[in-house]
Coordinates of C-alpha atoms in Angstrom, one line a residue:
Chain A
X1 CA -23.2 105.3 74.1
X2 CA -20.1 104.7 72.5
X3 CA -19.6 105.1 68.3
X4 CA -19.0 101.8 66.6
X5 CA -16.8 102.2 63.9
X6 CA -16.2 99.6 61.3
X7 CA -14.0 99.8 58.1
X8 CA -15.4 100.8 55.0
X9 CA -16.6 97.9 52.8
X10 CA -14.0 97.2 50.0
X11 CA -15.6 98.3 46.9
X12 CA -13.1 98.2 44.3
X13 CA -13.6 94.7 43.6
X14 CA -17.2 95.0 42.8
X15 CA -16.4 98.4 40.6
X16 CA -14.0 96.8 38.3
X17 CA -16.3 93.7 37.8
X18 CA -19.5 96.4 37.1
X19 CA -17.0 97.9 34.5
X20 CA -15.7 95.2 32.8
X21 CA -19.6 93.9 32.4
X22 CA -20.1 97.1 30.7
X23 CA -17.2 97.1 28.6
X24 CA -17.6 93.7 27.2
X25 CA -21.4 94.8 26.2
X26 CA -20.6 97.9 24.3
X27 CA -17.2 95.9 22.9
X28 CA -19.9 93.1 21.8
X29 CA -22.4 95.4 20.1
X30 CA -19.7 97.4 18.2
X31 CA -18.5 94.3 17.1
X32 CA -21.2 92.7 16.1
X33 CA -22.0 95.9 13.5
X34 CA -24.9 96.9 16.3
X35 CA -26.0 100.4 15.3
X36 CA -28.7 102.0 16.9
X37 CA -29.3 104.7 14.0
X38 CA -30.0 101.6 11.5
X39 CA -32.7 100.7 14.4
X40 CA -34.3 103.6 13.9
X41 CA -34.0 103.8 10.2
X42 CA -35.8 100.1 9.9
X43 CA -38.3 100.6 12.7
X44 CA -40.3 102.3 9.8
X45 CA -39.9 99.2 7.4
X46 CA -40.3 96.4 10.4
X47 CA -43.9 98.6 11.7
X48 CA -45.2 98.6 8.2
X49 CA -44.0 94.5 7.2
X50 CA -45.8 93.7 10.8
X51 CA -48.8 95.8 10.1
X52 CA -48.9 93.8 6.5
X53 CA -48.8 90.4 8.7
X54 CA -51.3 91.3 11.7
X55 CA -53.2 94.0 10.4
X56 CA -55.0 92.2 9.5
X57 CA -54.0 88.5 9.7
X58 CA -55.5 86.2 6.6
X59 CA -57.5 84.0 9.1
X60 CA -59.0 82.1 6.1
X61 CA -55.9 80.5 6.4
X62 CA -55.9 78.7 9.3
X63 CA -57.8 75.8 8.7
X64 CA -54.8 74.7 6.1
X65 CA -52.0 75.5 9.0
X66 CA -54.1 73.0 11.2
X67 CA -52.8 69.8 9.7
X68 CA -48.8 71.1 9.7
X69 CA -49.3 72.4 13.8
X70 CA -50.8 69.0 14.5
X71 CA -48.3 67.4 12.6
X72 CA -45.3 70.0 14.8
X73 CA -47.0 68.6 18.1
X74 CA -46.4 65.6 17.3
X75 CA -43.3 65.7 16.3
X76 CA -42.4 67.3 20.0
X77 CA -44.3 64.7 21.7
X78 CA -42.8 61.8 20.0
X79 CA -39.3 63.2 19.8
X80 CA -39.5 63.9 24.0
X81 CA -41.3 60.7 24.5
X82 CA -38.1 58.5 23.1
X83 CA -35.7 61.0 24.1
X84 CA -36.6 60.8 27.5
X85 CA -37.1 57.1 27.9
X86 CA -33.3 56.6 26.7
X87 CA -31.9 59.3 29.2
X88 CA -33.3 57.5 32.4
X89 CA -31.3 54.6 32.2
X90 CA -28.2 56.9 31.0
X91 CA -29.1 58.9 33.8
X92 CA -28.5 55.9 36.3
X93 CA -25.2 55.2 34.7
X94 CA -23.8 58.8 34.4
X95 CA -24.6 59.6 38.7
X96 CA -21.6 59.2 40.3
X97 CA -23.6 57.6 43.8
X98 CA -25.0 54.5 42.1
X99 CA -22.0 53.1 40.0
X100 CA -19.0 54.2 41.2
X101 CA -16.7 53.8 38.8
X102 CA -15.1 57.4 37.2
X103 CA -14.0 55.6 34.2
X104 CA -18.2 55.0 33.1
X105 CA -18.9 58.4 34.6
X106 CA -16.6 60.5 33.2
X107 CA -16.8 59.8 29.2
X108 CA -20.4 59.4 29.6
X109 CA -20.7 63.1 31.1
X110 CA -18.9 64.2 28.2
X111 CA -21.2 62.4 25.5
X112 CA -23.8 64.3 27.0
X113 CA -22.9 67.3 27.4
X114 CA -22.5 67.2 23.9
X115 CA -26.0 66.1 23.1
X116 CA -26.8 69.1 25.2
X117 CA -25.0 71.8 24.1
X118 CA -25.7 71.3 20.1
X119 CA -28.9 73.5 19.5
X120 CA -32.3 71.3 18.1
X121 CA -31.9 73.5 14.9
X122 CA -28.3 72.3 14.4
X123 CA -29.3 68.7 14.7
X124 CA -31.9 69.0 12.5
X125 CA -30.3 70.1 9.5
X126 CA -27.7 67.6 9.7
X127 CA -30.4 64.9 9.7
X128 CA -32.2 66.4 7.0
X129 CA -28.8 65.9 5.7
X130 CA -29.2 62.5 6.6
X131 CA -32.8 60.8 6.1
X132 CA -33.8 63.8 3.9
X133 CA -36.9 66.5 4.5
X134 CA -39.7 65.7 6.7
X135 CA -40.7 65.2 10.1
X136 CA -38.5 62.0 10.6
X137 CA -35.5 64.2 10.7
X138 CA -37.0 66.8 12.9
X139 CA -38.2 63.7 15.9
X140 CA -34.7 62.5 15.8
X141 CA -33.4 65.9 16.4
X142 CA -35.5 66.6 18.9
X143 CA -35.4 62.9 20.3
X144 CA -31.4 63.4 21.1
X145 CA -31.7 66.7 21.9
X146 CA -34.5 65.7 25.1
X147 CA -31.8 63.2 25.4
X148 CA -29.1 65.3 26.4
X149 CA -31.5 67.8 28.6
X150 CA -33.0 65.3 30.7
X151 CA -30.4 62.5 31.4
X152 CA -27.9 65.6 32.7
X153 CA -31.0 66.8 34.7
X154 CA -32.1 63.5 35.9
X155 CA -28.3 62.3 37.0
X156 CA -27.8 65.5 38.9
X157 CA -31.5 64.8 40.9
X158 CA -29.9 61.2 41.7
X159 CA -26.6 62.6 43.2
X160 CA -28.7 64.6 45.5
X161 CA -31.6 62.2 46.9
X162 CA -31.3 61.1 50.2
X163 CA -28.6 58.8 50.4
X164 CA -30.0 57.3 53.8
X165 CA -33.2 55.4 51.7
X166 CA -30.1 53.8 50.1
X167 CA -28.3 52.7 53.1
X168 CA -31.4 51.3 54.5
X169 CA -32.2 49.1 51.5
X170 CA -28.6 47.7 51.3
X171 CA -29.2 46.9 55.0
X172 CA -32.3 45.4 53.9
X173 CA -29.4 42.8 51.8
X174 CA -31.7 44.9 48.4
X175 CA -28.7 44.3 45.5
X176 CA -28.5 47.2 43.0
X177 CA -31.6 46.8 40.8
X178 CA -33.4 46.6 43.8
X179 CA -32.5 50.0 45.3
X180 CA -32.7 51.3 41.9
X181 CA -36.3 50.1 42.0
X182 CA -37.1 51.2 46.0
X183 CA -34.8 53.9 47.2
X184 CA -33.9 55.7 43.9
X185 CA -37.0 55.8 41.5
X186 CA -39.3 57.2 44.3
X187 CA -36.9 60.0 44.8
X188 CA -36.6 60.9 41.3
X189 CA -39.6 60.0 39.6
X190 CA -41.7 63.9 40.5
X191 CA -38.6 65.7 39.1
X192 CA -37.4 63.3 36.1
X193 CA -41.1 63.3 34.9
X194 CA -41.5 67.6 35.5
X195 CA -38.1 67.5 33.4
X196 CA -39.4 65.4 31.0
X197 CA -42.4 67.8 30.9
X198 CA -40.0 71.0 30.4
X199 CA -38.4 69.5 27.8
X200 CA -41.5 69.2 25.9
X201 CA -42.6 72.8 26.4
X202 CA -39.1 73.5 24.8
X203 CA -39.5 71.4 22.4
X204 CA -42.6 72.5 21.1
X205 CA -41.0 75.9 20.5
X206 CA -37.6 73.9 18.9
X207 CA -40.4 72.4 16.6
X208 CA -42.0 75.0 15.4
X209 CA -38.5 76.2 13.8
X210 CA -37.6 73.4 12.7
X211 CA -39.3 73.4 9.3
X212 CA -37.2 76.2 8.6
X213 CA -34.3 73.5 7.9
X214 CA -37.0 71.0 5.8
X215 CA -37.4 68.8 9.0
X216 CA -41.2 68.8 9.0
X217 CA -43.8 70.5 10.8
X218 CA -45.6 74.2 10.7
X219 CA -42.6 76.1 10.5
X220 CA -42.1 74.5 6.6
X221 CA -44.8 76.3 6.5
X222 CA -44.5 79.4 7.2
X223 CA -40.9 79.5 5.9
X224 CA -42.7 78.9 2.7
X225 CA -45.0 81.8 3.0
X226 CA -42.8 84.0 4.1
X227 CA -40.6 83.4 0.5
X228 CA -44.0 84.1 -1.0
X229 CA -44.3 87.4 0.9
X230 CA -47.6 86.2 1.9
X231 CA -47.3 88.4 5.3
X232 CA -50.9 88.1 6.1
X233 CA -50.6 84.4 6.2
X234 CA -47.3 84.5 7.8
X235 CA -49.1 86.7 10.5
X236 CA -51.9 84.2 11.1
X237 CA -49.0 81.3 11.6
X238 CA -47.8 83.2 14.5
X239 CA -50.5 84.0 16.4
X240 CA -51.6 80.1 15.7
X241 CA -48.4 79.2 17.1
X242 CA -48.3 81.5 19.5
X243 CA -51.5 80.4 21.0
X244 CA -50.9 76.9 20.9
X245 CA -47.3 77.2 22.5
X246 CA -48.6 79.0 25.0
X247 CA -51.8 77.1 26.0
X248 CA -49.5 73.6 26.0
X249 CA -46.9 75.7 28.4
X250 CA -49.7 76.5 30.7
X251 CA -51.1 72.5 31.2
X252 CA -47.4 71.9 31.5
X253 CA -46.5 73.9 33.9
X254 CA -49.2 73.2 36.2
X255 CA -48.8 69.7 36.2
X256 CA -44.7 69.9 36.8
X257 CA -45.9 72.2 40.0
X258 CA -48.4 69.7 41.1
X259 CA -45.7 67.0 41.1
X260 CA -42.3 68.4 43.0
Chain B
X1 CA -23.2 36.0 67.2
X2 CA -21.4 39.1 66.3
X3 CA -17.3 38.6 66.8
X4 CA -14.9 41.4 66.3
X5 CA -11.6 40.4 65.9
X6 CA -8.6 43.6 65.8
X7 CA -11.0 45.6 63.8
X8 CA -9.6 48.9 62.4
X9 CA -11.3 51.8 60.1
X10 CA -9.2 54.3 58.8
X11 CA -11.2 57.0 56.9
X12 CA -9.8 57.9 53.1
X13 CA -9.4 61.4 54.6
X14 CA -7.3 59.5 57.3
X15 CA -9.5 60.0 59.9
X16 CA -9.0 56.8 62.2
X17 CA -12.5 56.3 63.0
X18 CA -11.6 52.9 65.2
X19 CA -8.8 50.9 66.5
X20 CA -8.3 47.3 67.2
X21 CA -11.3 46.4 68.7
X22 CA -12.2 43.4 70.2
X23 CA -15.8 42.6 70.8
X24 CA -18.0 39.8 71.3
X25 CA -21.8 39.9 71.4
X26 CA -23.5 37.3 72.2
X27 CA -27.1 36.0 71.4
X28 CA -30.2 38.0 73.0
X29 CA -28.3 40.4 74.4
X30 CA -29.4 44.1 74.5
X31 CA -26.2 46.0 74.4
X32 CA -25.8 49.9 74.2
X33 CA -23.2 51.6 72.4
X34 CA -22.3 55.1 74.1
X35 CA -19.6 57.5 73.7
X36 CA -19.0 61.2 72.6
X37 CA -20.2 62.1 68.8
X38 CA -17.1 61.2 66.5
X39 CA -16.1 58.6 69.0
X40 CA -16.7 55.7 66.1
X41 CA -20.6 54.2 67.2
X42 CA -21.8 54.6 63.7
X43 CA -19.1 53.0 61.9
X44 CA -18.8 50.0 64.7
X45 CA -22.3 49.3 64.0
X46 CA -21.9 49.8 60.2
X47 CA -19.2 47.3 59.9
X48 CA -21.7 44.3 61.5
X49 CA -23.6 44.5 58.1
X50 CA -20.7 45.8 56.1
X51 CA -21.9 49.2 54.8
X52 CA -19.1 50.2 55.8
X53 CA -15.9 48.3 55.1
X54 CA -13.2 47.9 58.0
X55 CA -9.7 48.5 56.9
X56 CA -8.1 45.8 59.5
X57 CA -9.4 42.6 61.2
X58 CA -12.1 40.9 60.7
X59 CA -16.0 41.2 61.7
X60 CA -18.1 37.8 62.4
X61 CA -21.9 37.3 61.9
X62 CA -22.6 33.8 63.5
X63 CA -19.1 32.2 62.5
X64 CA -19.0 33.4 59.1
X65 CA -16.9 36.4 58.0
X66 CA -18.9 39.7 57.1
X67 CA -15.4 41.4 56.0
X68 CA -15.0 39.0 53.4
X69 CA -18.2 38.1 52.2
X70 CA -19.3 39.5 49.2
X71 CA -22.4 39.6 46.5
X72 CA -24.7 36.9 47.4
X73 CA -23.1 35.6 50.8
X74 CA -23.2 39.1 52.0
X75 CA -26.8 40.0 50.9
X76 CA -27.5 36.5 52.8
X77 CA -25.9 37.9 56.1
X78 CA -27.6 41.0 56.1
X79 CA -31.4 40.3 55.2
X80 CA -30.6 38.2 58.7
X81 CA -29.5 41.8 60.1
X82 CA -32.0 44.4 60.8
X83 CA -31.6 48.2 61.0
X84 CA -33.1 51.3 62.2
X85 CA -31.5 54.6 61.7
X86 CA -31.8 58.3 63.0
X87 CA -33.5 59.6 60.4
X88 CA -35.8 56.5 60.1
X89 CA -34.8 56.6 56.4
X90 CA -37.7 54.7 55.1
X91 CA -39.1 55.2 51.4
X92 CA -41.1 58.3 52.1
X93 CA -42.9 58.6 48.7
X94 CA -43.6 54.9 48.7
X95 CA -46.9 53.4 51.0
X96 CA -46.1 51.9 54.7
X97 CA -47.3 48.5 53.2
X98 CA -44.5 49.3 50.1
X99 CA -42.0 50.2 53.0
X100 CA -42.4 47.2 55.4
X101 CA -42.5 44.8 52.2
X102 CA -39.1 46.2 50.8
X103 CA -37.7 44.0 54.1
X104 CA -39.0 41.1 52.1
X105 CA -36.5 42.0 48.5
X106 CA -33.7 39.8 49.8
X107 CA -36.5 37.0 49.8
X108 CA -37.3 37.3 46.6
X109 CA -36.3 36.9 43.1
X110 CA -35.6 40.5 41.7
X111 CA -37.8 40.8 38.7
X112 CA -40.8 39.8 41.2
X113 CA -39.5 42.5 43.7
X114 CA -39.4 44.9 40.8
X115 CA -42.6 44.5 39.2
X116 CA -43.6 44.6 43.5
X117 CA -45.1 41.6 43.6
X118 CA -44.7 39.9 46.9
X119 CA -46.1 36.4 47.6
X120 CA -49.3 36.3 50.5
X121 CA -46.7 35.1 53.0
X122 CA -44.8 37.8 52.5
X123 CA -47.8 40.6 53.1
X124 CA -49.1 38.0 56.0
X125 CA -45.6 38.9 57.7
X126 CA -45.6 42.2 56.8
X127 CA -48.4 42.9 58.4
X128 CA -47.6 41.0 61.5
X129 CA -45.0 43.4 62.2
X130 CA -46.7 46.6 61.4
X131 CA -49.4 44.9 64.3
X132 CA -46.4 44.3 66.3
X133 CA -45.8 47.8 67.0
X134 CA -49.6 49.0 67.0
X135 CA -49.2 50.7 63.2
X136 CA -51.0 48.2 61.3
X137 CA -54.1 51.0 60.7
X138 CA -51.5 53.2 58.6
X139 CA -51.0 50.3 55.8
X140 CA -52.0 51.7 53.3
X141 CA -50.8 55.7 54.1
X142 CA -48.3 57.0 52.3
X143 CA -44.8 57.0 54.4
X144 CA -44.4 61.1 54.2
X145 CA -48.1 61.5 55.9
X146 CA -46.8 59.5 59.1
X147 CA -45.0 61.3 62.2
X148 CA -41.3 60.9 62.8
X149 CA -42.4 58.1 65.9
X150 CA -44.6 56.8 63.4
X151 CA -42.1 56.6 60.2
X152 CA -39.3 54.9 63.1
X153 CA -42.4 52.3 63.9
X154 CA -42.7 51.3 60.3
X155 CA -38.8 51.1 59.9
X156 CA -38.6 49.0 63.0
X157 CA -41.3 46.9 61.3
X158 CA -39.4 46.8 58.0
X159 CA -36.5 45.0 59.7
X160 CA -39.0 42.8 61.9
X161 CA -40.3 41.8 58.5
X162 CA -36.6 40.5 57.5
X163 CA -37.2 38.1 60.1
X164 CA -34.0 38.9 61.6
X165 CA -31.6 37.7 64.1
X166 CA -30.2 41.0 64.9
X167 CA -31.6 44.9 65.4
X168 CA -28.9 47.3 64.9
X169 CA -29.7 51.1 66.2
X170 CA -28.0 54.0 65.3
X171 CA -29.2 56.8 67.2
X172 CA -33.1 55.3 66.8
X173 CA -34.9 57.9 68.8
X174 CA -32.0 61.2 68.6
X175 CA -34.2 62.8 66.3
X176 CA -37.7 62.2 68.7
X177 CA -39.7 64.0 71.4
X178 CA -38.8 62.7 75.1
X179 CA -42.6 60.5 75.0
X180 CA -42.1 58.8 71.5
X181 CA -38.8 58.5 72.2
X182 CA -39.6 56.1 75.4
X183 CA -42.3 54.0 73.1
X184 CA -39.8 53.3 70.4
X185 CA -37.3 51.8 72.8
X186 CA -40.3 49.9 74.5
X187 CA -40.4 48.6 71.2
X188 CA -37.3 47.7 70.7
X189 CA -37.6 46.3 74.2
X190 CA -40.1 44.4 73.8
X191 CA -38.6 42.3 70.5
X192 CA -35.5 41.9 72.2
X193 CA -36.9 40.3 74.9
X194 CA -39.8 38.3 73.2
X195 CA -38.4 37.1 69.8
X196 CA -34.5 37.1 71.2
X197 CA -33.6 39.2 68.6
X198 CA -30.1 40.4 69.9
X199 CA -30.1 44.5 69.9
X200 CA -27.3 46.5 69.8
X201 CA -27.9 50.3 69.3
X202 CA -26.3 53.5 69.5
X203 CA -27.3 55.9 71.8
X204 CA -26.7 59.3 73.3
X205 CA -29.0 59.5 76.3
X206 CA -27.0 57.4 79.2
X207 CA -30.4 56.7 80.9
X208 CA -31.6 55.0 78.2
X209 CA -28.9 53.0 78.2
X210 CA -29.2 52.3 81.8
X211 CA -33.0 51.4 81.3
X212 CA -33.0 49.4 78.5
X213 CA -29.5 48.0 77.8
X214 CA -28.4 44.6 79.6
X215 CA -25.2 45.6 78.5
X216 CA -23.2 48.8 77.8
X217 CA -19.9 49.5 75.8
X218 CA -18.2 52.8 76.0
X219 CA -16.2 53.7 73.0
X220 CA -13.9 56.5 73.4
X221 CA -11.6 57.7 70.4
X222 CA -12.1 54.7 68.9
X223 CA -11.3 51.9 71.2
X224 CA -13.9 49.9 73.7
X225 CA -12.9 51.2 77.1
X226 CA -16.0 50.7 79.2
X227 CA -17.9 47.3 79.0
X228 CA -20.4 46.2 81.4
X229 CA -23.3 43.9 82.3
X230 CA -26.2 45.8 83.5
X231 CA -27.3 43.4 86.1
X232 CA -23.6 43.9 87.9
X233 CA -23.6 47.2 88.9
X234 CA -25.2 49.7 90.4
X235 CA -26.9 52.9 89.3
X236 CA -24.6 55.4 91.1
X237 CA -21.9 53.3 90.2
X238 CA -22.6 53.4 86.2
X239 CA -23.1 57.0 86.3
X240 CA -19.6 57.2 88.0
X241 CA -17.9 55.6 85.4
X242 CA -19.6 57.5 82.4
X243 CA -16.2 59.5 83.0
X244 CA -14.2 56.8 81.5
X245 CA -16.5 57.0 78.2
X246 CA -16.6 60.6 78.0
X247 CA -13.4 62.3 79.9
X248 CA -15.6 64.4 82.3
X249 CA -19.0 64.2 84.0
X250 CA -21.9 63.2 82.3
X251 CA -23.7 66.5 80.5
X252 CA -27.5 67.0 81.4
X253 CA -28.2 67.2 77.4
X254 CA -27.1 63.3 77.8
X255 CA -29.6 62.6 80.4
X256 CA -33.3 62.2 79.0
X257 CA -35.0 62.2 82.3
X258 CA -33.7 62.6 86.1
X259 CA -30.3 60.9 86.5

């Protein structure tokens, strides 16, 4: 039988893009003062300050660091619960197949995509800024940061249901609330509740910091032990947290996969 | 009952989907739409109930203008105008009962239809249709669990339920096995000729056309050049003249059974 021969495959391409990847990471690290002898040099200090914190942890504590976890769960649950709410209508507005009208799409996209992109943390000091310390300051964070995660989600799920449900109803002579109500919800409720799920698990995590910036919530306290150099309590704080991130991420999860 | 006058629909990509067609259907008719894929069926369907807007002339719906009616008139005209679709495109995550009811929104006053709640009338007709086409034991299953000759049943019952004085077809049994395909357009058969519901529908297989339809209308890019009663011609005749429609002899994959 005959030989088949076929050109090489062009490779350059691929090569320059492997070495300008590589480039760009060693440029980054040597400018961001990344040096890995002062790794080595603090591995000694960071081993000994994490053997002071879980070696071993001051569990008498936890029963005090009960109250401000409680108090962080909260805090996530109410912040997703309004966030979310508001970004389903917003969400109806901002998809391009239900209103079609680029001059309510566009500016609204834009809005929030900056609600998105601002980090929890961010938010959160400027409201502390604003209402003052405590955990109001940390929901409304979180509130308009679930905001911005789920309407942009949500919107993008409505521009891709099955646009047929919605050109049966409007044969049905179903005006807009009513295919809002029969052909779009349906579609979208599994995913916009499993988003509205995620962005609790994230904002569990976003509220556990958030303390750091006086907005309420555990991580006030362990910023405050950790200025105390209590390490054993700091420890304790983290495994807490740990635990309780993780089992909440677990229930989560396994309902978001039972739903889509 | 359905009047086009010089209807035209140009595509924004330019795509001139149909050209100055002139078309009357008249009440309790069974007409068949054929013609190659791309020929403009879908859109000549779509502009009797306006989903899609025609760019020239002007469709009529019982004397009253479909092109120009708009909000309220136009949800009037088309809760009288039934439709079934390839893909069946009923609510899948919603129960048949849900489905078959949503033909009942244009009856209602929104915040009712909404909150889903439909007077006994309403459910009483609902389930007269889902009896009419022998589904009325999967009421209460949810759309997705259903067969695709199933899910078409409950959309053909969705449009009985508008209590309408038209079916429109587009492609209602492309996407069905050979046997379901034959008891949906008994179906459709059998409303057509027992409630005088006036059906038009699109379809692909010739045969069908020549079994069910009392009347068939060949478009060809675009413009009606085939139109014929049923009862006037002959089967060797019809199959003859499927050249007109599609520019050569009738394909096999356009023949369901034996020609």
């Amino acid at each position: 039988m005959d030989k088949i021969s076929v050109s090489k495959p062009k490779k350059f391409k691929r090569n320059l893009i492997i070495l300008t990847v590589l480039f760009l990471i060693v440029a980054s690290a040597w400018f961001a003062g990344f040096n890995v002898i002062e790794v080595m040099i603090n591995l000694n200090k960071g081993s000994r300050l994490l053997g002071r914190m879980f070696f071993p942890p001051d569990l008498s504590y936890l029963p005090n660091i009960v109250d401000p976890m409680v108090e962080t769960v909260r805090m996530a649950i109410v912040g997703t619960f309004i966030g979310a709410t508001l970004a389903l209508p917003v969400a109806v507005l901002a998809a391009n197949n239900f209103i079609k009208s680029k001059f309510l799409h566009g500016p609204l996209r834009i809005i929030l995509n900056i609600f998105r992109t601002i980090p929890a943390l961010v938010l959160a000091s400027l409201f502390v800024a604003v209402f003052g310390t405590g955990p109001f300051s940390g929901v409304v964070a979180l509130s308009i940061f679930t905001f911005g995660l789920v309407s942009k989600l949500t919107y993008e799920t409505i521009e891709a249901i099955d646009y047929g449900q919605v050109e049966a109803l409007m044969s049905l002579g179903a005006n807009k609330m009513n295919i809002l109500r029969y052909a779009i919800m349906p579609q979208i409720l599994p995913q916009y509740m499993s988003y509205t799920l995620y962005g609790f698990e994230v904002n569990i995590r976003a509220a556990a910091v958030l303390g750091y910036v006086g907005a309420g919530g555990i991580g006030q306290t362990f910023e405050f032990n950790l200025a105390w150099r209590n390490f054993d309590r700091v420890g304790t704080i983290i495994i807490f947290s740990f635990f309780i991130v993780l089992i909440i991420d677990l229930i989560s999860s396994s309902i978001r996969k039972r739903l889509v | 009952m359905i009047e086009f006058k010089n209807v035209s629909k140009t595509y924004d990509n330019g795509v001139k989907a149909l050209e100055n067609i002139n078309l009357t259907i008249n009440e309790g008719e069974f007409v068949a739409i054929i013609g190659l894929s791309g020929a403009g069926k879908s859109t000549l369907l779509r502009l009797i109930n306006k989903l899609i807007e025609s760019t020239g002339g002007e469709v009529f719906f019982d004397g009253i203008s479909v092109t120009k009616a708009t909000g309220r008139d136009l949800i009037s005209i088309r809760r009288q105008i039934g439709m079934i679709f390839q893909g069946f495109n009923i609510v899948k995550r919603m129960s048949v009962l849900s489905n078959v009811l949503s033909g009942r929104v244009a009856y209602n006053p929104t915040w009712k239809t909404i909150l889903g709640l439909f007077p006994e009338e309403d459910k009483q007709i609902a389930y007269r249709a889902l009896k009419r086409v022998d589904i009325l034991e999967k009421v209460h299953n949810r759309a997705s669990d259903l067969s695709g000759g199933q899910q078409q049943r409950v959309a053909i019952a969705r449009a009985l339920a508008q209590e309408p004085k038209i079916m429109l077809a587009d492609e209602p049994v492309a996407s069905l096995d050979p046997i379901t395909t034959v008891q949906v357009m008994d179906y459709l058969k059998k409303i057509n000729v027992e409630d005088g519901i006036t059906t038009v529908s699109n379809l692909h297989h010739v045969d069908l056309a020549l079994k069910y339809a009392t009347r068939v209308v060949g478009i060809k890019e675009g413009k009606v050049v085939y139109d014929v009663q049923m009862v006037d011609i002959k089967k060797e005749k019809f199959y003859e003249d499927l050249e007109i429609v599609y520019g050569r002899p009738v394909h096999h994959d356009e023949v369901l059974g034996d020609k």
